[in-house]
């Protein structure tokens, strides 16, 4: 049973396209996150949702929009993809925000050509 | 703002030997958590060990232990009896504040020689 799952695991697309990455957790957690890992392996928070409410929105281009249909799902939609968007995107979740112990999905490697 | 620094981009250890990975952080908060995550080539992020700042006792998990020096803001990871499967990127992470996200260091790539 996968705790935090992401689809797809790999995504290759052309500049200018719009794409979505889906994340689901079956842990009953209230808070979910999106992190971006760049080509140098640096991980940085992008967004956080708690019970479907956006609580973190770091300095991320408006082309990135998170959507949380329910507390088990947090999807990431990216418009007008650019070469610099190529990265690995991780979804994570935590049961109690104050514990900071996060469970990560397997990551989605996005390649923009 | 909180920061996490890992000063060793790469480390190497002989199988069965012990290696220590360094991490320092900066924060003005008194209550927070520190973590080490392992990322093997599969890219899955795996929690190795966690330390609560209010606990003076250093956390241990089997062959993994930490040396937490709160005053010095240092949080090193010691891996004993290194195994080939320990080869991976290791990330130190800080958790504090109200938003619940983690702040990561840049990582240390650990190689294990047979």
mmCIF file with all atom_site columns, C-alpha atoms in Angstrom:
data_model
loop_
_atom_site.group_PDB
_atom_site.id
_atom_site.type_symbol
_atom_site.label_atom_id
_atom_site.label_alt_id
_atom_site.label_comp_id
_atom_site.label_asym_id
_atom_site.label_entity_id
_atom_site.label_seq_id
_atom_site.pdbx_PDB_ins_code
_atom_site.Cartn_x
_atom_site.Cartn_y
_atom_site.Cartn_z
_atom_site.occupancy
_atom_site.B_iso_or_equiv
_atom_site.pdbx_formal_charge
_atom_site.auth_seq_id
_atom_site.auth_comp_id
_atom_site.auth_asym_id
_atom_site.auth_atom_id
_atom_site.pdbx_PDB_model_num
ATOM 1   C CA . UNK A 1 1   ? 0.000   0.000  0.000   1.00 0.00 ? 1   UNK A CA 1
ATOM 2   C CA . UNK A 1 2   ? 1.581   3.237  -1.164  1.00 0.00 ? 2   UNK A CA 1
ATOM 3   C CA . UNK A 1 3   ? 1.317   5.985  1.452   1.00 0.00 ? 3   UNK A CA 1
ATOM 4   C CA . UNK A 1 4   ? 1.953   8.983  -0.804  1.00 0.00 ? 4   UNK A CA 1
ATOM 5   C CA . UNK A 1 5   ? 1.651   8.426  -4.530  1.00 0.00 ? 5   UNK A CA 1
ATOM 6   C CA . UNK A 1 6   ? 2.305   10.693 -7.475  1.00 0.00 ? 6   UNK A CA 1
ATOM 7   C CA . UNK A 1 7   ? 1.381   10.404 -11.112 1.00 0.00 ? 7   UNK A CA 1
ATOM 8   C CA . UNK A 1 8   ? 3.067   10.428 -13.453 1.00 0.00 ? 8   UNK A CA 1
ATOM 9   C CA . UNK A 1 9   ? 6.578   9.450  -12.297 1.00 0.00 ? 9   UNK A CA 1
ATOM 10  C CA . UNK A 1 10  ? 8.084   10.800 -15.498 1.00 0.00 ? 10  UNK A CA 1
ATOM 11  C CA . UNK A 1 11  ? 6.799   13.597 -17.685 1.00 0.00 ? 11  UNK A CA 1
ATOM 12  C CA . UNK A 1 12  ? 8.445   14.822 -20.870 1.00 0.00 ? 12  UNK A CA 1
ATOM 13  C CA . UNK A 1 13  ? 6.813   17.725 -22.617 1.00 0.00 ? 13  UNK A CA 1
ATOM 14  C CA . UNK A 1 14  ? 7.540   20.693 -24.840 1.00 0.00 ? 14  UNK A CA 1
ATOM 15  C CA . UNK A 1 15  ? 7.879   24.336 -23.932 1.00 0.00 ? 15  UNK A CA 1
ATOM 16  C CA . UNK A 1 16  ? 4.595   26.175 -23.830 1.00 0.00 ? 16  UNK A CA 1
ATOM 17  C CA . UNK A 1 17  ? 2.485   23.164 -22.904 1.00 0.00 ? 17  UNK A CA 1
ATOM 18  C CA . UNK A 1 18  ? 0.266   22.881 -19.820 1.00 0.00 ? 18  UNK A CA 1
ATOM 19  C CA . UNK A 1 19  ? 0.641   19.841 -17.581 1.00 0.00 ? 19  UNK A CA 1
ATOM 20  C CA . UNK A 1 20  ? -0.577  18.518 -14.253 1.00 0.00 ? 20  UNK A CA 1
ATOM 21  C CA . UNK A 1 21  ? 0.977   16.297 -11.607 1.00 0.00 ? 21  UNK A CA 1
ATOM 22  C CA . UNK A 1 22  ? -1.316  14.462 -9.214  1.00 0.00 ? 22  UNK A CA 1
ATOM 23  C CA . UNK A 1 23  ? -0.649  13.521 -5.625  1.00 0.00 ? 23  UNK A CA 1
ATOM 24  C CA . UNK A 1 24  ? -2.674  11.342 -3.290  1.00 0.00 ? 24  UNK A CA 1
ATOM 25  C CA . UNK A 1 25  ? -2.037  10.232 0.273   1.00 0.00 ? 25  UNK A CA 1
ATOM 26  C CA . UNK A 1 26  ? -3.889  7.460  2.090   1.00 0.00 ? 26  UNK A CA 1
ATOM 27  C CA . UNK A 1 27  ? -2.472  8.262  5.522   1.00 0.00 ? 27  UNK A CA 1
ATOM 28  C CA . UNK A 1 28  ? -5.308  10.480 6.696   1.00 0.00 ? 28  UNK A CA 1
ATOM 29  C CA . UNK A 1 29  ? -2.932  13.440 6.961   1.00 0.00 ? 29  UNK A CA 1
ATOM 30  C CA . UNK A 1 30  ? -4.235  16.987 7.088   1.00 0.00 ? 30  UNK A CA 1
ATOM 31  C CA . UNK A 1 31  ? -1.335  18.838 5.504   1.00 0.00 ? 31  UNK A CA 1
ATOM 32  C CA . UNK A 1 32  ? 0.238   18.307 2.095   1.00 0.00 ? 32  UNK A CA 1
ATOM 33  C CA . UNK A 1 33  ? 3.171   19.950 0.370   1.00 0.00 ? 33  UNK A CA 1
ATOM 34  C CA . UNK A 1 34  ? 4.837   20.402 -2.970  1.00 0.00 ? 34  UNK A CA 1
ATOM 35  C CA . UNK A 1 35  ? 8.630   20.642 -3.071  1.00 0.00 ? 35  UNK A CA 1
ATOM 36  C CA . UNK A 1 36  ? 10.856  21.242 -6.090  1.00 0.00 ? 36  UNK A CA 1
ATOM 37  C CA . UNK A 1 37  ? 14.267  19.587 -6.422  1.00 0.00 ? 37  UNK A CA 1
ATOM 38  C CA . UNK A 1 38  ? 16.434  21.319 -9.001  1.00 0.00 ? 38  UNK A CA 1
ATOM 39  C CA . UNK A 1 39  ? 19.264  19.922 -11.096 1.00 0.00 ? 39  UNK A CA 1
ATOM 40  C CA . UNK A 1 40  ? 21.717  20.501 -8.227  1.00 0.00 ? 40  UNK A CA 1
ATOM 41  C CA . UNK A 1 41  ? 19.505  18.402 -5.928  1.00 0.00 ? 41  UNK A CA 1
ATOM 42  C CA . UNK A 1 42  ? 18.395  21.389 -3.872  1.00 0.00 ? 42  UNK A CA 1
ATOM 43  C CA . UNK A 1 43  ? 14.947  20.886 -2.346  1.00 0.00 ? 43  UNK A CA 1
ATOM 44  C CA . UNK A 1 44  ? 12.702  23.850 -1.747  1.00 0.00 ? 44  UNK A CA 1
ATOM 45  C CA . UNK A 1 45  ? 9.121   24.249 -0.596  1.00 0.00 ? 45  UNK A CA 1
ATOM 46  C CA . UNK A 1 46  ? 6.636   25.536 -3.150  1.00 0.00 ? 46  UNK A CA 1
ATOM 47  C CA . UNK A 1 47  ? 3.181   25.164 -1.629  1.00 0.00 ? 47  UNK A CA 1
ATOM 48  C CA . UNK A 1 48  ? 1.438   23.775 1.411   1.00 0.00 ? 48  UNK A CA 1
ATOM 49  C CA . UNK A 1 49  ? -2.223  22.970 1.977   1.00 0.00 ? 49  UNK A CA 1
ATOM 50  C CA . UNK A 1 50  ? -3.901  22.239 5.280   1.00 0.00 ? 50  UNK A CA 1
ATOM 51  C CA . UNK A 1 51  ? -7.411  20.788 5.047   1.00 0.00 ? 51  UNK A CA 1
ATOM 52  C CA . UNK A 1 52  ? -7.780  22.145 1.523   1.00 0.00 ? 52  UNK A CA 1
ATOM 53  C CA . UNK A 1 53  ? -6.628  25.629 2.545   1.00 0.00 ? 53  UNK A CA 1
ATOM 54  C CA . UNK A 1 54  ? -3.451  27.155 1.095   1.00 0.00 ? 54  UNK A CA 1
ATOM 55  C CA . UNK A 1 55  ? -1.048  28.035 3.927   1.00 0.00 ? 55  UNK A CA 1
ATOM 56  C CA . UNK A 1 56  ? 2.273   28.438 2.111   1.00 0.00 ? 56  UNK A CA 1
ATOM 57  C CA . UNK A 1 57  ? 2.827   29.978 -1.260  1.00 0.00 ? 57  UNK A CA 1
ATOM 58  C CA . UNK A 1 58  ? 6.512   30.634 -1.725  1.00 0.00 ? 58  UNK A CA 1
ATOM 59  C CA . UNK A 1 59  ? 7.893   32.804 -4.478  1.00 0.00 ? 59  UNK A CA 1
ATOM 60  C CA . UNK A 1 60  ? 6.747   30.652 -7.332  1.00 0.00 ? 60  UNK A CA 1
ATOM 61  C CA . UNK A 1 61  ? 5.669   31.905 -10.784 1.00 0.00 ? 61  UNK A CA 1
ATOM 62  C CA . UNK A 1 62  ? 1.932   32.320 -11.263 1.00 0.00 ? 62  UNK A CA 1
ATOM 63  C CA . UNK A 1 63  ? 2.140   29.607 -13.907 1.00 0.00 ? 63  UNK A CA 1
ATOM 64  C CA . UNK A 1 64  ? 2.168   27.121 -11.047 1.00 0.00 ? 64  UNK A CA 1
ATOM 65  C CA . UNK A 1 65  ? -1.186  26.556 -9.402  1.00 0.00 ? 65  UNK A CA 1
ATOM 66  C CA . UNK A 1 66  ? -1.939  23.973 -6.725  1.00 0.00 ? 66  UNK A CA 1
ATOM 67  C CA . UNK A 1 67  ? -5.403  22.488 -6.419  1.00 0.00 ? 67  UNK A CA 1
ATOM 68  C CA . UNK A 1 68  ? -6.701  20.493 -3.484  1.00 0.00 ? 68  UNK A CA 1
ATOM 69  C CA . UNK A 1 69  ? -10.075 18.851 -4.226  1.00 0.00 ? 69  UNK A CA 1
ATOM 70  C CA . UNK A 1 70  ? -10.032 17.158 -0.819  1.00 0.00 ? 70  UNK A CA 1
ATOM 71  C CA . UNK A 1 71  ? -7.544  16.691 1.962   1.00 0.00 ? 71  UNK A CA 1
ATOM 72  C CA . UNK A 1 72  ? -6.193  13.450 0.475   1.00 0.00 ? 72  UNK A CA 1
ATOM 73  C CA . UNK A 1 73  ? -5.258  15.053 -2.845  1.00 0.00 ? 73  UNK A CA 1
ATOM 74  C CA . UNK A 1 74  ? -3.011  17.917 -3.853  1.00 0.00 ? 74  UNK A CA 1
ATOM 75  C CA . UNK A 1 75  ? -2.430  18.428 -7.554  1.00 0.00 ? 75  UNK A CA 1
ATOM 76  C CA . UNK A 1 76  ? 0.026   20.751 -9.238  1.00 0.00 ? 76  UNK A CA 1
ATOM 77  C CA . UNK A 1 77  ? -0.887  22.395 -12.501 1.00 0.00 ? 77  UNK A CA 1
ATOM 78  C CA . UNK A 1 78  ? 1.756   24.160 -14.559 1.00 0.00 ? 78  UNK A CA 1
ATOM 79  C CA . UNK A 1 79  ? 0.887   26.485 -17.443 1.00 0.00 ? 79  UNK A CA 1
ATOM 80  C CA . UNK A 1 80  ? 3.148   27.563 -20.298 1.00 0.00 ? 80  UNK A CA 1
ATOM 81  C CA . UNK A 1 81  ? 6.011   25.286 -19.340 1.00 0.00 ? 81  UNK A CA 1
ATOM 82  C CA . UNK A 1 82  ? 9.540   26.671 -19.608 1.00 0.00 ? 82  UNK A CA 1
ATOM 83  C CA . UNK A 1 83  ? 12.916  24.954 -19.834 1.00 0.00 ? 83  UNK A CA 1
ATOM 84  C CA . UNK A 1 84  ? 13.712  26.085 -16.284 1.00 0.00 ? 84  UNK A CA 1
ATOM 85  C CA . UNK A 1 85  ? 10.748  24.142 -14.940 1.00 0.00 ? 85  UNK A CA 1
ATOM 86  C CA . UNK A 1 86  ? 12.635  20.914 -15.550 1.00 0.00 ? 86  UNK A CA 1
ATOM 87  C CA . UNK A 1 87  ? 13.108  19.380 -12.103 1.00 0.00 ? 87  UNK A CA 1
ATOM 88  C CA . UNK A 1 88  ? 11.863  16.662 -9.797  1.00 0.00 ? 88  UNK A CA 1
ATOM 89  C CA . UNK A 1 89  ? 8.662   17.596 -7.989  1.00 0.00 ? 89  UNK A CA 1
ATOM 90  C CA . UNK A 1 90  ? 7.904   15.919 -4.684  1.00 0.00 ? 90  UNK A CA 1
ATOM 91  C CA . UNK A 1 91  ? 4.609   15.741 -2.906  1.00 0.00 ? 91  UNK A CA 1
ATOM 92  C CA . UNK A 1 92  ? 4.695   15.196 0.859   1.00 0.00 ? 92  UNK A CA 1
ATOM 93  C CA . UNK A 1 93  ? 2.239   14.997 3.707   1.00 0.00 ? 93  UNK A CA 1
ATOM 94  C CA . UNK A 1 94  ? 2.247   15.219 7.473   1.00 0.00 ? 94  UNK A CA 1
ATOM 95  C CA . UNK A 1 95  ? -0.301  14.223 10.092  1.00 0.00 ? 95  UNK A CA 1
ATOM 96  C CA . UNK A 1 96  ? 0.427   17.064 12.456  1.00 0.00 ? 96  UNK A CA 1
ATOM 97  C CA . UNK A 1 97  ? 2.002   20.198 11.030  1.00 0.00 ? 97  UNK A CA 1
ATOM 98  C CA . UNK A 1 98  ? 3.836   20.868 14.280  1.00 0.00 ? 98  UNK A CA 1
ATOM 99  C CA . UNK A 1 99  ? 5.642   17.507 14.121  1.00 0.00 ? 99  UNK A CA 1
ATOM 100 C CA . UNK A 1 100 ? 7.290   18.371 10.786  1.00 0.00 ? 100 UNK A CA 1
ATOM 101 C CA . UNK A 1 101 ? 7.738   14.664 10.063  1.00 0.00 ? 101 UNK A CA 1
ATOM 102 C CA . UNK A 1 102 ? 6.871   14.421 6.409   1.00 0.00 ? 102 UNK A CA 1
ATOM 103 C CA . UNK A 1 103 ? 6.207   11.439 4.208   1.00 0.00 ? 103 UNK A CA 1
ATOM 104 C CA . UNK A 1 104 ? 7.319   11.945 0.633   1.00 0.00 ? 104 UNK A CA 1
ATOM 105 C CA . UNK A 1 105 ? 5.945   10.624 -2.607  1.00 0.00 ? 105 UNK A CA 1
ATOM 106 C CA . UNK A 1 106 ? 8.287   9.023  -5.158  1.00 0.00 ? 106 UNK A CA 1
ATOM 107 C CA . UNK A 1 107 ? 8.719   12.263 -7.075  1.00 0.00 ? 107 UNK A CA 1
ATOM 108 C CA . UNK A 1 108 ? 7.857   13.267 -10.632 1.00 0.00 ? 108 UNK A CA 1
ATOM 109 C CA . UNK A 1 109 ? 10.719  13.994 -12.976 1.00 0.00 ? 109 UNK A CA 1
ATOM 110 C CA . UNK A 1 110 ? 9.573   16.728 -15.330 1.00 0.00 ? 110 UNK A CA 1
ATOM 111 C CA . UNK A 1 111 ? 11.630  17.358 -18.445 1.00 0.00 ? 111 UNK A CA 1
ATOM 112 C CA . UNK A 1 112 ? 10.758  20.315 -20.645 1.00 0.00 ? 112 UNK A CA 1
ATOM 113 C CA . UNK A 1 113 ? 12.271  20.265 -24.124 1.00 0.00 ? 113 UNK A CA 1
ATOM 114 C CA . UNK B 2 1   ? 15.034  33.270 8.206   1.00 0.00 ? 1   UNK B CA 1
ATOM 115 C CA . UNK B 2 2   ? 16.169  29.788 9.001   1.00 0.00 ? 2   UNK B CA 1
ATOM 116 C CA . UNK B 2 3   ? 19.015  28.260 7.041   1.00 0.00 ? 3   UNK B CA 1
ATOM 117 C CA . UNK B 2 4   ? 20.620  24.843 6.887   1.00 0.00 ? 4   UNK B CA 1
ATOM 118 C CA . UNK B 2 5   ? 24.216  24.324 5.794   1.00 0.00 ? 5   UNK B CA 1
ATOM 119 C CA . UNK B 2 6   ? 25.877  21.094 4.789   1.00 0.00 ? 6   UNK B CA 1
ATOM 120 C CA . UNK B 2 7   ? 29.519  21.888 4.160   1.00 0.00 ? 7   UNK B CA 1
ATOM 121 C CA . UNK B 2 8   ? 30.522  18.524 2.679   1.00 0.00 ? 8   UNK B CA 1
ATOM 122 C CA . UNK B 2 9   ? 29.228  18.124 -0.893  1.00 0.00 ? 9   UNK B CA 1
ATOM 123 C CA . UNK B 2 10  ? 30.728  14.623 -1.076  1.00 0.00 ? 10  UNK B CA 1
ATOM 124 C CA . UNK B 2 11  ? 32.027  12.052 1.378   1.00 0.00 ? 11  UNK B CA 1
ATOM 125 C CA . UNK B 2 12  ? 33.449  8.594  1.010   1.00 0.00 ? 12  UNK B CA 1
ATOM 126 C CA . UNK B 2 13  ? 33.686  5.715  3.483   1.00 0.00 ? 13  UNK B CA 1
ATOM 127 C CA . UNK B 2 14  ? 35.006  2.173  3.413   1.00 0.00 ? 14  UNK B CA 1
ATOM 128 C CA . UNK B 2 15  ? 32.450  -0.554 3.943   1.00 0.00 ? 15  UNK B CA 1
ATOM 129 C CA . UNK B 2 16  ? 32.116  -1.452 7.667   1.00 0.00 ? 16  UNK B CA 1
ATOM 130 C CA . UNK B 2 17  ? 33.744  1.821  8.733   1.00 0.00 ? 17  UNK B CA 1
ATOM 131 C CA . UNK B 2 18  ? 32.126  4.825  10.404  1.00 0.00 ? 18  UNK B CA 1
ATOM 132 C CA . UNK B 2 19  ? 31.417  8.162  8.755   1.00 0.00 ? 19  UNK B CA 1
ATOM 133 C CA . UNK B 2 20  ? 30.066  11.452 10.082  1.00 0.00 ? 20  UNK B CA 1
ATOM 134 C CA . UNK B 2 21  ? 28.109  13.936 7.984   1.00 0.00 ? 21  UNK B CA 1
ATOM 135 C CA . UNK B 2 22  ? 28.008  17.543 9.175   1.00 0.00 ? 22  UNK B CA 1
ATOM 136 C CA . UNK B 2 23  ? 25.106  19.944 9.363   1.00 0.00 ? 23  UNK B CA 1
ATOM 137 C CA . UNK B 2 24  ? 24.720  23.358 10.906  1.00 0.00 ? 24  UNK B CA 1
ATOM 138 C CA . UNK B 2 25  ? 21.624  25.498 11.016  1.00 0.00 ? 25  UNK B CA 1
ATOM 139 C CA . UNK B 2 26  ? 20.566  28.959 11.994  1.00 0.00 ? 26  UNK B CA 1
ATOM 140 C CA . UNK B 2 27  ? 17.345  29.840 13.789  1.00 0.00 ? 27  UNK B CA 1
ATOM 141 C CA . UNK B 2 28  ? 16.042  32.171 16.449  1.00 0.00 ? 28  UNK B CA 1
ATOM 142 C CA . UNK B 2 29  ? 13.390  29.703 17.583  1.00 0.00 ? 29  UNK B CA 1
ATOM 143 C CA . UNK B 2 30  ? 13.796  27.597 20.688  1.00 0.00 ? 30  UNK B CA 1
ATOM 144 C CA . UNK B 2 31  ? 11.450  24.776 19.708  1.00 0.00 ? 31  UNK B CA 1
ATOM 145 C CA . UNK B 2 32  ? 12.055  22.940 16.447  1.00 0.00 ? 32  UNK B CA 1
ATOM 146 C CA . UNK B 2 33  ? 12.880  19.598 14.882  1.00 0.00 ? 33  UNK B CA 1
ATOM 147 C CA . UNK B 2 34  ? 15.835  18.373 12.895  1.00 0.00 ? 34  UNK B CA 1
ATOM 148 C CA . UNK B 2 35  ? 15.908  15.525 10.428  1.00 0.00 ? 35  UNK B CA 1
ATOM 149 C CA . UNK B 2 36  ? 18.214  13.532 8.217   1.00 0.00 ? 36  UNK B CA 1
ATOM 150 C CA . UNK B 2 37  ? 16.727  12.219 5.000   1.00 0.00 ? 37  UNK B CA 1
ATOM 151 C CA . UNK B 2 38  ? 18.357  9.734  2.658   1.00 0.00 ? 38  UNK B CA 1
ATOM 152 C CA . UNK B 2 39  ? 17.822  9.898  -1.098  1.00 0.00 ? 39  UNK B CA 1
ATOM 153 C CA . UNK B 2 40  ? 19.187  6.851  -2.977  1.00 0.00 ? 40  UNK B CA 1
ATOM 154 C CA . UNK B 2 41  ? 19.397  6.798  -6.783  1.00 0.00 ? 41  UNK B CA 1
ATOM 155 C CA . UNK B 2 42  ? 15.741  5.733  -6.847  1.00 0.00 ? 42  UNK B CA 1
ATOM 156 C CA . UNK B 2 43  ? 15.130  9.377  -5.681  1.00 0.00 ? 43  UNK B CA 1
ATOM 157 C CA . UNK B 2 44  ? 12.734  8.325  -2.937  1.00 0.00 ? 44  UNK B CA 1
ATOM 158 C CA . UNK B 2 45  ? 13.132  10.529 0.162   1.00 0.00 ? 45  UNK B CA 1
ATOM 159 C CA . UNK B 2 46  ? 13.566  8.269  3.189   1.00 0.00 ? 46  UNK B CA 1
ATOM 160 C CA . UNK B 2 47  ? 13.508  9.554  6.748   1.00 0.00 ? 47  UNK B CA 1
ATOM 161 C CA . UNK B 2 48  ? 16.617  8.325  8.552   1.00 0.00 ? 48  UNK B CA 1
ATOM 162 C CA . UNK B 2 49  ? 16.385  9.973  11.949  1.00 0.00 ? 49  UNK B CA 1
ATOM 163 C CA . UNK B 2 50  ? 14.692  12.829 13.743  1.00 0.00 ? 50  UNK B CA 1
ATOM 164 C CA . UNK B 2 51  ? 15.628  14.966 16.750  1.00 0.00 ? 51  UNK B CA 1
ATOM 165 C CA . UNK B 2 52  ? 13.408  17.232 18.816  1.00 0.00 ? 52  UNK B CA 1
ATOM 166 C CA . UNK B 2 53  ? 15.287  20.312 19.973  1.00 0.00 ? 53  UNK B CA 1
ATOM 167 C CA . UNK B 2 54  ? 13.925  20.166 23.509  1.00 0.00 ? 54  UNK B CA 1
ATOM 168 C CA . UNK B 2 55  ? 15.378  16.695 24.012  1.00 0.00 ? 55  UNK B CA 1
ATOM 169 C CA . UNK B 2 56  ? 18.971  16.696 25.174  1.00 0.00 ? 56  UNK B CA 1
ATOM 170 C CA . UNK B 2 57  ? 19.460  13.020 24.433  1.00 0.00 ? 57  UNK B CA 1
ATOM 171 C CA . UNK B 2 58  ? 20.818  12.307 20.988  1.00 0.00 ? 58  UNK B CA 1
ATOM 172 C CA . UNK B 2 59  ? 18.530  10.263 18.751  1.00 0.00 ? 59  UNK B CA 1
ATOM 173 C CA . UNK B 2 60  ? 19.647  6.833  17.528  1.00 0.00 ? 60  UNK B CA 1
ATOM 174 C CA . UNK B 2 61  ? 18.190  4.446  14.976  1.00 0.00 ? 61  UNK B CA 1
ATOM 175 C CA . UNK B 2 62  ? 20.160  1.222  14.683  1.00 0.00 ? 62  UNK B CA 1
ATOM 176 C CA . UNK B 2 63  ? 23.437  2.121  12.946  1.00 0.00 ? 63  UNK B CA 1
ATOM 177 C CA . UNK B 2 64  ? 22.467  5.801  12.650  1.00 0.00 ? 64  UNK B CA 1
ATOM 178 C CA . UNK B 2 65  ? 22.964  8.303  15.434  1.00 0.00 ? 65  UNK B CA 1
ATOM 179 C CA . UNK B 2 66  ? 23.176  12.058 15.723  1.00 0.00 ? 66  UNK B CA 1
ATOM 180 C CA . UNK B 2 67  ? 25.333  14.463 17.676  1.00 0.00 ? 67  UNK B CA 1
ATOM 181 C CA . UNK B 2 68  ? 22.993  17.356 18.467  1.00 0.00 ? 68  UNK B CA 1
ATOM 182 C CA . UNK B 2 69  ? 24.692  20.435 19.884  1.00 0.00 ? 69  UNK B CA 1
ATOM 183 C CA . UNK B 2 70  ? 21.909  22.975 20.397  1.00 0.00 ? 70  UNK B CA 1
ATOM 184 C CA . UNK B 2 71  ? 24.080  25.866 21.529  1.00 0.00 ? 71  UNK B CA 1
ATOM 185 C CA . UNK B 2 72  ? 26.401  25.407 18.581  1.00 0.00 ? 72  UNK B CA 1
ATOM 186 C CA . UNK B 2 73  ? 23.432  24.770 16.230  1.00 0.00 ? 73  UNK B CA 1
ATOM 187 C CA . UNK B 2 74  ? 25.073  21.649 14.964  1.00 0.00 ? 74  UNK B CA 1
ATOM 188 C CA . UNK B 2 75  ? 23.407  18.365 13.996  1.00 0.00 ? 75  UNK B CA 1
ATOM 189 C CA . UNK B 2 76  ? 25.768  15.734 12.606  1.00 0.00 ? 76  UNK B CA 1
ATOM 190 C CA . UNK B 2 77  ? 24.851  12.230 11.479  1.00 0.00 ? 77  UNK B CA 1
ATOM 191 C CA . UNK B 2 78  ? 27.045  9.256  12.300  1.00 0.00 ? 78  UNK B CA 1
ATOM 192 C CA . UNK B 2 79  ? 26.691  6.081  10.290  1.00 0.00 ? 79  UNK B CA 1
ATOM 193 C CA . UNK B 2 80  ? 28.358  3.069  11.887  1.00 0.00 ? 80  UNK B CA 1
ATOM 194 C CA . UNK B 2 81  ? 29.297  -0.166 10.140  1.00 0.00 ? 81  UNK B CA 1
ATOM 195 C CA . UNK B 2 82  ? 28.657  1.425  6.746   1.00 0.00 ? 82  UNK B CA 1
ATOM 196 C CA . UNK B 2 83  ? 26.994  -0.769 4.166   1.00 0.00 ? 83  UNK B CA 1
ATOM 197 C CA . UNK B 2 84  ? 26.907  -0.527 0.380   1.00 0.00 ? 84  UNK B CA 1
ATOM 198 C CA . UNK B 2 85  ? 23.210  0.289  0.614   1.00 0.00 ? 85  UNK B CA 1
ATOM 199 C CA . UNK B 2 86  ? 24.020  3.437  2.576   1.00 0.00 ? 86  UNK B CA 1
ATOM 200 C CA . UNK B 2 87  ? 25.368  5.068  -0.578  1.00 0.00 ? 87  UNK B CA 1
ATOM 201 C CA . UNK B 2 88  ? 23.019  7.968  -1.299  1.00 0.00 ? 88  UNK B CA 1
ATOM 202 C CA . UNK B 2 89  ? 22.466  11.715 -0.979  1.00 0.00 ? 89  UNK B CA 1
ATOM 203 C CA . UNK B 2 90  ? 21.855  12.721 2.613   1.00 0.00 ? 90  UNK B CA 1
ATOM 204 C CA . UNK B 2 91  ? 19.888  15.828 3.413   1.00 0.00 ? 91  UNK B CA 1
ATOM 205 C CA . UNK B 2 92  ? 19.762  17.628 6.704   1.00 0.00 ? 92  UNK B CA 1
ATOM 206 C CA . UNK B 2 93  ? 16.429  19.391 7.281   1.00 0.00 ? 93  UNK B CA 1
ATOM 207 C CA . UNK B 2 94  ? 15.028  21.878 9.770   1.00 0.00 ? 94  UNK B CA 1
ATOM 208 C CA . UNK B 2 95  ? 11.389  22.019 10.842  1.00 0.00 ? 95  UNK B CA 1
ATOM 209 C CA . UNK B 2 96  ? 10.141  24.987 12.862  1.00 0.00 ? 96  UNK B CA 1
ATOM 210 C CA . UNK B 2 97  ? 7.634   27.829 12.810  1.00 0.00 ? 97  UNK B CA 1
ATOM 211 C CA . UNK B 2 98  ? 3.912   27.665 12.180  1.00 0.00 ? 98  UNK B CA 1
ATOM 212 C CA . UNK B 2 99  ? 3.789   26.602 8.557   1.00 0.00 ? 99  UNK B CA 1
ATOM 213 C CA . UNK B 2 100 ? 5.126   23.102 8.983   1.00 0.00 ? 100 UNK B CA 1
ATOM 214 C CA . UNK B 2 101 ? 7.417   22.892 5.983   1.00 0.00 ? 101 UNK B CA 1
ATOM 215 C CA . UNK B 2 102 ? 10.993  21.648 6.033   1.00 0.00 ? 102 UNK B CA 1
ATOM 216 C CA . UNK B 2 103 ? 14.067  23.676 5.096   1.00 0.00 ? 103 UNK B CA 1
ATOM 217 C CA . UNK B 2 104 ? 16.743  21.523 3.544   1.00 0.00 ? 104 UNK B CA 1
ATOM 218 C CA . UNK B 2 105 ? 20.494  21.747 3.264   1.00 0.00 ? 105 UNK B CA 1
ATOM 219 C CA . UNK B 2 106 ? 22.132  21.205 -0.117  1.00 0.00 ? 106 UNK B CA 1
ATOM 220 C CA . UNK B 2 107 ? 22.940  17.608 0.621   1.00 0.00 ? 107 UNK B CA 1
ATOM 221 C CA . UNK B 2 108 ? 26.004  15.391 0.972   1.00 0.00 ? 108 UNK B CA 1
ATOM 222 C CA . UNK B 2 109 ? 26.650  12.623 -1.514  1.00 0.00 ? 109 UNK B CA 1
ATOM 223 C CA . UNK B 2 110 ? 27.944  9.573  0.342   1.00 0.00 ? 110 UNK B CA 1
ATOM 224 C CA . UNK B 2 111 ? 29.873  6.862  -1.474  1.00 0.00 ? 111 UNK B CA 1
ATOM 225 C CA . UNK B 2 112 ? 30.619  3.510  0.151   1.00 0.00 ? 112 UNK B CA 1
ATOM 226 C CA . UNK B 2 113 ? 33.656  1.592  -1.076  1.00 0.00 ? 113 UNK B CA 1
ATOM 227 C CA . UNK B 2 114 ? 33.664  -2.208 -0.912  1.00 0.00 ? 114 UNK B CA 1
#
